[in-house]
Amino acid sequence: MTSPYAPHTEAETEAMLEAVGVDDIEALFDVPDAVAFDGAFGIPAHGEREARREAARLLGRNDDLTEFLGRGHYAHYVPSVVDDLASRSEFLTSYTQYQPEVAQGFLQALFEYQSMLVELTGLDVANCSMYDEATALGEAATLSQRVRSVSGETILVPDHLRSGKRAVLENYADGPGLTVGSYPMADGQADVDALAELCDDDVAMVYAETPTVRGVIEERLADIGALAEDHDALFCLGSDPVALALLERPADVGADVVVGDAASLGTGTAYGFGLGMFVTREEYLRQVPGRLVGASEDSDGRRAYTLTLQTREQHIRKERATSNICTNQAWVALRAAMHAAWLGPDGLVDLAEDCVTRPRDLAERLDEVVGVQSPVHDGHNFREVVAHTDQPAHAVVEDLAAEGYAVHEIGEHMIQVAATEVTAEAEDGLIGALSEVAK
Amino acid sequence: MTIYSQASWTDEDGDRYEPLLSEKASKTVDIEDSPLPDELTRDSLELPAPAEPELARHYTRLSQMNYGVESGPFPLGSCTMKYNPSFTEDIAALPAAAVHPDRPDRTVQGTLGLSYRLQDYLGRIGGMDAVTLQPPAGAAGEFTGIQIAKAYHQHNGDDRSEVVIPDSAHGTNFATAAMAGYDVVELPSGDDGRVDIEALEAAVSQETAALMLTNPNTLGLFERDIERIADIVHDAGGLLYYDGANLNALLGRARPGDMGFDVMHYNVHKTFATPHGGGGPGAGPVGVTEELAPFLPDPHVRQSDGGYEYYSPDHSIGKVHGYYGNWPVLVKAFAYITRLGDAGLADASAKAVLNANYLAERIPYEVPFGPFHHEFVASAGEQDAADVAKGMLDHGVHPPTTKWPEIVDEALMTEPTEGESKRSLDQLAAAFEAVHAEDDGTLASAPRRTAAGRIDQVSAARNPRLSWQSLDSDD
Ligand SMILES: Cc1ncc(COP(=O)(O)O)c(C=O)c1O
């Protein structure tokens, strides 16, 4: 079989070989015999229909569960128009805008994305994407080492951090020799008094999240920001664009960097596929990792856009670059911006308010179930709620799966339930199933 | 000669193109009567509020002011801008593919099964014993690989401080080594554009943690001394890292594992046709030898009785992505490999190499180094490579990568991929010829037929305006 995506007819191949002056394409490979390979990978070819069937067959082994899952990866309703517009091949099949004159469209879309994050955070500079929230957090930690006012070498994170996020941070911290330490939580939020005890001048960055991984809105962000500032440390805040539409602006609580996953807008559930937000203050502009789109003028005197401040980046600065990132998540950012614009400020704020009231209401319903007490934490919830189960949580989660529902098991007698508009119609069923299995 | 004119929308007041969303339909909402206490909320939110028809028109116009692989030839060197088959999008969009990452293994056997199959395919293609899918791009794969090398050396009680990288390598190689805490030793290329064995011997020592190499290198040249190179590095106790950016040159002809590489990344948005998405997402799976498999990221998929499960490799480096990497991209790569199989993959490389050789033959610019494979680096000579690129834009083609690698003067790094027909290569060659014939005066004012004219880079950097908020305060 030839590649169906190589257009050559046999006659054209012949003509081209003749122009090149060889009889056979194989003559163009300058591979010594000692390392040559015979081409037998043992991978069978498929027609397009058969390849689709094969993928569908494999994926068909996933159980069909209604997911009340969150803890960092969230589902919201994504309007059809996002898929439709983002799938236009001019967007999807283009690449990094090295030639801005033919890439104004994507550049402008990314400029708009950056601007939306600036509005949401109140900070000055957003880059046009990192891989995901965890790698953005890692980049924030390394940024702290390039900021002159910071002398410490410890990164403090909440001890309820998702283990995956912490593991990524540890890898980014390894090169520059940073230590990752944690501060305790109290009732689902940062224990600020304990954090104050831990903060000293060796701290380079304090990281906090709102909502926390348990879906609790952090109420003492300004105090955390002040602690970081007292010790000349950066304050890095983790959040997401839906939460930021409603909650205190990061700029108003002293955040120096905001990271988070913005793929909850525009993409939704995709096995952890994310979009790393990275937003910071103007004073750290030259230390920002990743690509930045800026406005300029073209030869006709019109406003036009281009990648800028590229001397921070690996292709120019090599080992002195602010990061090694090259390919990023631009298309996911395009989708997030489209979704945010589709919602508009009214829709986005409504969505955020729903993320507050829905888990609150659900907590009450969960609490009515025999064998379940909820909420476990007193604060305000965002998208999710933690519940205590009299039965071992493991058994409850297994039994719920048998009924077609997925929730998180987060402790011996604790489950976490995420609820957004996407699962609205399934809430009754979940409560019904839980009533059966939690007794 | 093809005549080209990119769509362009100039706003009625004449000083901008398509207005920003914020200029079209901005709205401020005050946050009041929210379900939260006031002290926990912001005061207001100002964002664009276009109705859906306006939104659709805005982004359609922006797409028209953007050039992709489906628009025309895109021989951007080192980036492998091949055609992205549509059916892979449909597979990635299957509802069964969209599961939450915190589901128990038992309930996502389909996802794990597909991951396992892709790990296996990539292992066969690269000649590697084990493959992780977690790294979300090539550079992330490099970071994974170098962290694995570091963990391996430390496990052996061997602290090493240097990574050796040829001067022709991609910027990410240098940046990755530094990120992992290594000193970079830059290796000057030999006169033939390849690794200079004497220079390598001088550079490698007990401090060498790894040599990072791509083969064929960024000039498209196969490192014929690869076995020698591997011996030199291995004899000093170092590891050999393969940058998979150029794998499209070799499918079915040679495998990094057989050449002596210990660890490599695959660049699926290049070799395996997943779309580049205007800058990303990509994916950068990493393959290793059996000896390095215990150091792979956590978790890793393996077969268990009758199914698949995640486990944590014994000496895992931990994680490089919060979850399992760029999953939808991996699904598209799986679809592509499944479609092509052995013969299709080998043919892709054959046609990619034929295309590069044919195009090089037809253009008026000198190509100083050869024999090359899927890409070549021509020199713009007396012309400025950046001007050549701008000139080519006016002919309806995307130009090559310019001014890199630096070892060729005014480099035009050209990679047509297998997706171009003879006819489209002829169109590309005509564009090179036309630009070659232009005197510098005309080129300096190019492009003229694109959505925007030449853009002032200097003022963009001198006066950074990175959001519409910064325009308000300025203008
Ligand atoms: C030779 C080479 N190495 C590494 C990379 C980095 O890969 P990515 O952009 O996927 O991070 C590139 C990509 O542009 C490349 O061309």
PDB file of C-alpha atoms and ligand atoms in Angstrom, chain A residues 95 98 131 291 324-328, chain B residues 77-79 137-140 142 169-170 172-173 214 218 243 245-246 265 267 269-270 282-283 404, ligand 1:
ATOM      1  CA  TYR A  95       1.157  26.384  13.062  1.00  0.00           C
ATOM      2  CA  TYR A  98       6.361  32.691  12.359  1.00  0.00           C
ATOM      3  CA  TYR A 131       0.414  22.618  28.275  1.00  0.00           C
ATOM      4  CA  ARG A 291       4.593  32.718  23.491  1.00  0.00           C
ATOM      5  CA  ASN A 324      11.840  25.038  26.784  1.00  0.00           C
ATOM      6  CA  ILE A 325       8.228  25.205  25.567  1.00  0.00           C
ATOM      7  CA  CYS A 326       7.753  25.426  21.800  1.00  0.00           C
ATOM      8  CA  THR A 327       4.561  23.716  20.631  1.00  0.00           C
ATOM      9  CA  ASN A 328       1.843  24.803  23.064  1.00  0.00           C
TER      10      ASN A 328
ATOM     11  CA  GLY B  77      11.476  23.017   7.826  1.00  0.00           C
ATOM     12  CA  SER B  78      11.687  20.795  10.913  1.00  0.00           C
ATOM     13  CA  CYS B  79       7.923  21.082  11.488  1.00  0.00           C
ATOM     14  CA  ALA B 137       4.849  18.001  23.112  1.00  0.00           C
ATOM     15  CA  GLY B 138       8.318  17.382  21.725  1.00  0.00           C
ATOM     16  CA  ALA B 139      10.025  19.685  24.198  1.00  0.00           C
ATOM     17  CA  ALA B 140       8.156  18.013  27.055  1.00  0.00           C
ATOM     18  CA  GLU B 142      12.934  16.008  25.782  1.00  0.00           C
ATOM     19  CA  ALA B 169      20.270  21.365  17.166  1.00  0.00           C
ATOM     20  CA  HIS B 170      16.880  22.857  17.891  1.00  0.00           C
ATOM     21  CA  THR B 172      14.447  23.236  22.787  1.00  0.00           C
ATOM     22  CA  ASN B 173      17.372  20.800  23.244  1.00  0.00           C
ATOM     23  CA  THR B 214      18.510  14.126  15.830  1.00  0.00           C
ATOM     24  CA  THR B 218      18.507  19.460  11.075  1.00  0.00           C
ATOM     25  CA  ASP B 243      15.171  14.056  19.139  1.00  0.00           C
ATOM     26  CA  ALA B 245      11.518  15.693  15.105  1.00  0.00           C
ATOM     27  CA  ASN B 246      12.972  14.205  11.928  1.00  0.00           C
ATOM     28  CA  HIS B 265      10.800  11.290  21.816  1.00  0.00           C
ATOM     29  CA  ASN B 267       6.780  14.066  17.668  1.00  0.00           C
ATOM     30  CA  HIS B 269       2.191  16.314  15.363  1.00  0.00           C
ATOM     31  CA  LYS B 270       4.988  15.950  12.846  1.00  0.00           C
ATOM     32  CA  GLY B 282       0.954  18.234  19.984  1.00  0.00           C
ATOM     33  CA  ALA B 283       2.202  15.202  21.833  1.00  0.00           C
ATOM     34  CA  TRP B 404      18.205  28.312  11.307  1.00  0.00           C
TER      35      TRP B 404
HETATM   36  C1  LIG C   1      14.399  19.495  15.717  1.00  0.00           C
HETATM   37  C2  LIG C   1      13.313  19.800  16.714  1.00  0.00           C
HETATM   38  N1  LIG C   1      13.430  19.382  17.981  1.00  0.00           N
HETATM   39  C3  LIG C   1      12.477  19.619  18.908  1.00  0.00           C
HETATM   40  C4  LIG C   1      11.345  20.329  18.616  1.00  0.00           C
HETATM   41  C5  LIG C   1      10.354  20.636  19.706  1.00  0.00           C
HETATM   42  O1  LIG C   1       9.135  20.003  19.553  1.00  0.00           O
HETATM   43  P1  LIG C   1       7.786  20.643  20.067  1.00  0.00           P
HETATM   44  O2  LIG C   1       7.568  21.896  19.335  1.00  0.00           O
HETATM   45  O3  LIG C   1       6.760  19.611  19.793  1.00  0.00           O
HETATM   46  O4  LIG C   1       7.919  20.901  21.534  1.00  0.00           O
HETATM   47  C6  LIG C   1      11.165  20.792  17.302  1.00  0.00           C
HETATM   48  C7  LIG C   1       9.909  21.491  16.946  1.00  0.00           C
HETATM   49  O5  LIG C   1       9.698  22.469  16.442  1.00  0.00           O
HETATM   50  C8  LIG C   1      12.172  20.525  16.329  1.00  0.00           C
HETATM   51  O6  LIG C   1      12.031  20.964  15.078  1.00  0.00           O
END
